[in-house]
Coordinates of C-alpha atoms in Angstrom, one line a residue:
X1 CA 19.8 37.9 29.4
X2 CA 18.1 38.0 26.7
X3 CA 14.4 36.4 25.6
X4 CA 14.9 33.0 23.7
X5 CA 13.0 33.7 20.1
X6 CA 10.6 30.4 19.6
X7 CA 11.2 29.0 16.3
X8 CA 8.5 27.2 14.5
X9 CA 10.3 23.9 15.3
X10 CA 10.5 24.6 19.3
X11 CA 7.1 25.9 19.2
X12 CA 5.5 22.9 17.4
X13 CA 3.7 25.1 15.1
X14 CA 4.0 25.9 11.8
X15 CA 4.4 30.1 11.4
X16 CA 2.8 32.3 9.7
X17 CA 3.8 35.7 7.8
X18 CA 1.0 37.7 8.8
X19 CA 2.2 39.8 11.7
X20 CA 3.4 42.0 8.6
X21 CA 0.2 42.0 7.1
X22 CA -2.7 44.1 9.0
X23 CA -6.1 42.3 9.1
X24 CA -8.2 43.0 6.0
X25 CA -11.2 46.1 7.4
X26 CA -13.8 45.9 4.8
X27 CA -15.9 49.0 4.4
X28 CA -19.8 49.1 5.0
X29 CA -21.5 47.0 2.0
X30 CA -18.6 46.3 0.4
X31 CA -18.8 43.4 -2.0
X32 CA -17.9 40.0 -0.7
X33 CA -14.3 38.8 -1.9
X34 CA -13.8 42.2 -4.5
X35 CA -10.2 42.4 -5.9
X36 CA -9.0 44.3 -2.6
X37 CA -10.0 41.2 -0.7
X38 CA -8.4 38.7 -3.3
X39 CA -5.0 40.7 -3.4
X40 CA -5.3 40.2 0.4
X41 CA -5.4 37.3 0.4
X42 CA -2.9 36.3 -2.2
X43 CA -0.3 38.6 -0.3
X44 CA -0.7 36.5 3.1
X45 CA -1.0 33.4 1.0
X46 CA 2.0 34.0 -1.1
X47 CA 4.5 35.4 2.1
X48 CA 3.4 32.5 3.9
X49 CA 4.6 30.3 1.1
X50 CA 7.5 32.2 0.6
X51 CA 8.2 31.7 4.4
X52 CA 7.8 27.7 4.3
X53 CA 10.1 27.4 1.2
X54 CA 13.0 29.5 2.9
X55 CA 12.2 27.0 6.3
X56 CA 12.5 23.9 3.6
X57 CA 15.7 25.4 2.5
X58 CA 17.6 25.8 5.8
X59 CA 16.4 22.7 7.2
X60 CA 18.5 20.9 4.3
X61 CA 21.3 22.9 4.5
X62 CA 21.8 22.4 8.1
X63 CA 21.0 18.4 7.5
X64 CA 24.0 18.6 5.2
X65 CA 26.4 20.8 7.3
X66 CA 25.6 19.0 10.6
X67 CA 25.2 15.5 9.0
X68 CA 28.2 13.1 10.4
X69 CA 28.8 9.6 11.4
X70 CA 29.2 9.4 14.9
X71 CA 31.3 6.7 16.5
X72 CA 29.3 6.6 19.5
X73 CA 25.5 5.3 19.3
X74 CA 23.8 7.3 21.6
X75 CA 25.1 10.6 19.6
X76 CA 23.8 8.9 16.3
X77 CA 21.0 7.9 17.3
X78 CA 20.0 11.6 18.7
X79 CA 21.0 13.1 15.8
X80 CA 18.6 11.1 13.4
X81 CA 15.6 11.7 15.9
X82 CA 16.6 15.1 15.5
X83 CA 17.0 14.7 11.5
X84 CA 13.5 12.7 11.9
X85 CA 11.3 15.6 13.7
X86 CA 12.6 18.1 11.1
X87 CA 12.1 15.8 7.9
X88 CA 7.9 15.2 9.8
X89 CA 8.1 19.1 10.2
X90 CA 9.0 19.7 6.6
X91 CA 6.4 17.4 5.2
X92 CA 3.4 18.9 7.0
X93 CA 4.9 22.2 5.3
X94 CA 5.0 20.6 2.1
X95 CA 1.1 19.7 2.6
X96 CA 0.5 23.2 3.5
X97 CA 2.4 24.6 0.4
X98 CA 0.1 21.9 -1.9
X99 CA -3.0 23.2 -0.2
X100 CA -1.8 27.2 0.0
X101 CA -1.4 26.7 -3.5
X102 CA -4.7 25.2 -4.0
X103 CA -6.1 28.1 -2.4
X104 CA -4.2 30.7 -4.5
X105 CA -5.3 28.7 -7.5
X106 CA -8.9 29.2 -6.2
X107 CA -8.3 33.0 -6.4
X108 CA -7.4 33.3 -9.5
X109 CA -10.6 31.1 -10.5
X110 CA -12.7 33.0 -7.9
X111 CA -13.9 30.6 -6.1
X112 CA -11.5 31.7 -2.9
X113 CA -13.9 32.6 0.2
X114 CA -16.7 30.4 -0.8
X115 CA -17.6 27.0 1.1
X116 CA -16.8 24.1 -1.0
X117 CA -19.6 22.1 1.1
X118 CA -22.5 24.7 0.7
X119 CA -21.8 27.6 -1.1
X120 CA -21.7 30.4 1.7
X121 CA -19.1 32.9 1.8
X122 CA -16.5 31.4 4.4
X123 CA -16.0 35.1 6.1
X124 CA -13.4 37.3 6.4
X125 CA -12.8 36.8 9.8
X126 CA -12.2 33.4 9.7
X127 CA -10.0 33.4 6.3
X128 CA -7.9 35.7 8.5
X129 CA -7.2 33.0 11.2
X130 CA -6.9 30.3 8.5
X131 CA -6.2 30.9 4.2
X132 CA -6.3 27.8 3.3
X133 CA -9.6 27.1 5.1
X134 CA -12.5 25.9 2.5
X135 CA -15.1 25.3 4.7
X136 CA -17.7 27.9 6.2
X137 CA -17.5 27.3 10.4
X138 CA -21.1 25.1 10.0
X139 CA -19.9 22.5 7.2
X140 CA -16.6 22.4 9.2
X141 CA -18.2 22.0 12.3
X142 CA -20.9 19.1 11.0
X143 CA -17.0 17.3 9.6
X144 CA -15.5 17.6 12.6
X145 CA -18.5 15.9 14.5
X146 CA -19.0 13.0 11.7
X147 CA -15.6 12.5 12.3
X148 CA -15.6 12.1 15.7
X149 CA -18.4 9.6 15.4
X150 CA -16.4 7.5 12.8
X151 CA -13.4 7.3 15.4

């Protein structure tokens, strides 16, 4: 028998297209965020985009092929929790297309990399784990405990 393959909505996570894309490996004194970097960047960005619209798309053509009015409550009311957790999944995805986009409008202005807080380059590193990220680690860090203090 075969392995089951997770899908982002058995998973609970929202996927990403970089397992095609090999980590950036900047070269010794190589200038932060250089075109190399940015066309990176804008590749993983723009697949991962590409990836959330083609989820947004099957997710409403399997509401409207599996959509029916069952006679029996129980199955009605299953199948709109099941319509429910897609239609929450699919609006986190929106949110991360606004902000991928936000962030691929920050490369063309060149201001991608760079902390929105304090000016420090955000790292490579950690742009590879997150693209949308706009914080460096510190500034995100110092949020993350303010907010914690506010809850």
């Amino acid at each position: 028998m075969a392995p089951s393959k997770q899908t982002p909505e058995s998973s609970g996570k929202l996927s990403r297209p970089e397992d095609g894309i090999p980590p950036y490996q900047p070269e010794e004194g190589e200038e932060y965020m250089n075109k190399e970097q940015r066309e990176h960047f804008r590749r993983i960005l723009q697949a991962w985009k590409q990836q959330l619209m083609e989820e947004v798309d099957r997710t409403m053509g399997h509401m409207k092929e599996d959509a029916a009015n069952f006679a029996d409550p129980s199955d009605r009311a299953s199948q709109e929790e099941e319509f429910s957790l897609e239609l929450r999944t699919r609006d986190r995805e929106r949110k991360l297309i606004r902000k991928i986009d936000e962030a691929l409008n920050d490369i063309d202005n060149g201001d991608y990399g760079y902390c929105e807080a304090c000016g420090v380059e955000i790292g490579i590193r950690r742009l590879e784990a997150r693209p949308t990220a706009t914080l460096c680690i510190d500034c995100k860090t110092l949020q993350e405990i303010k907010e914690k203090q506010m809850a």
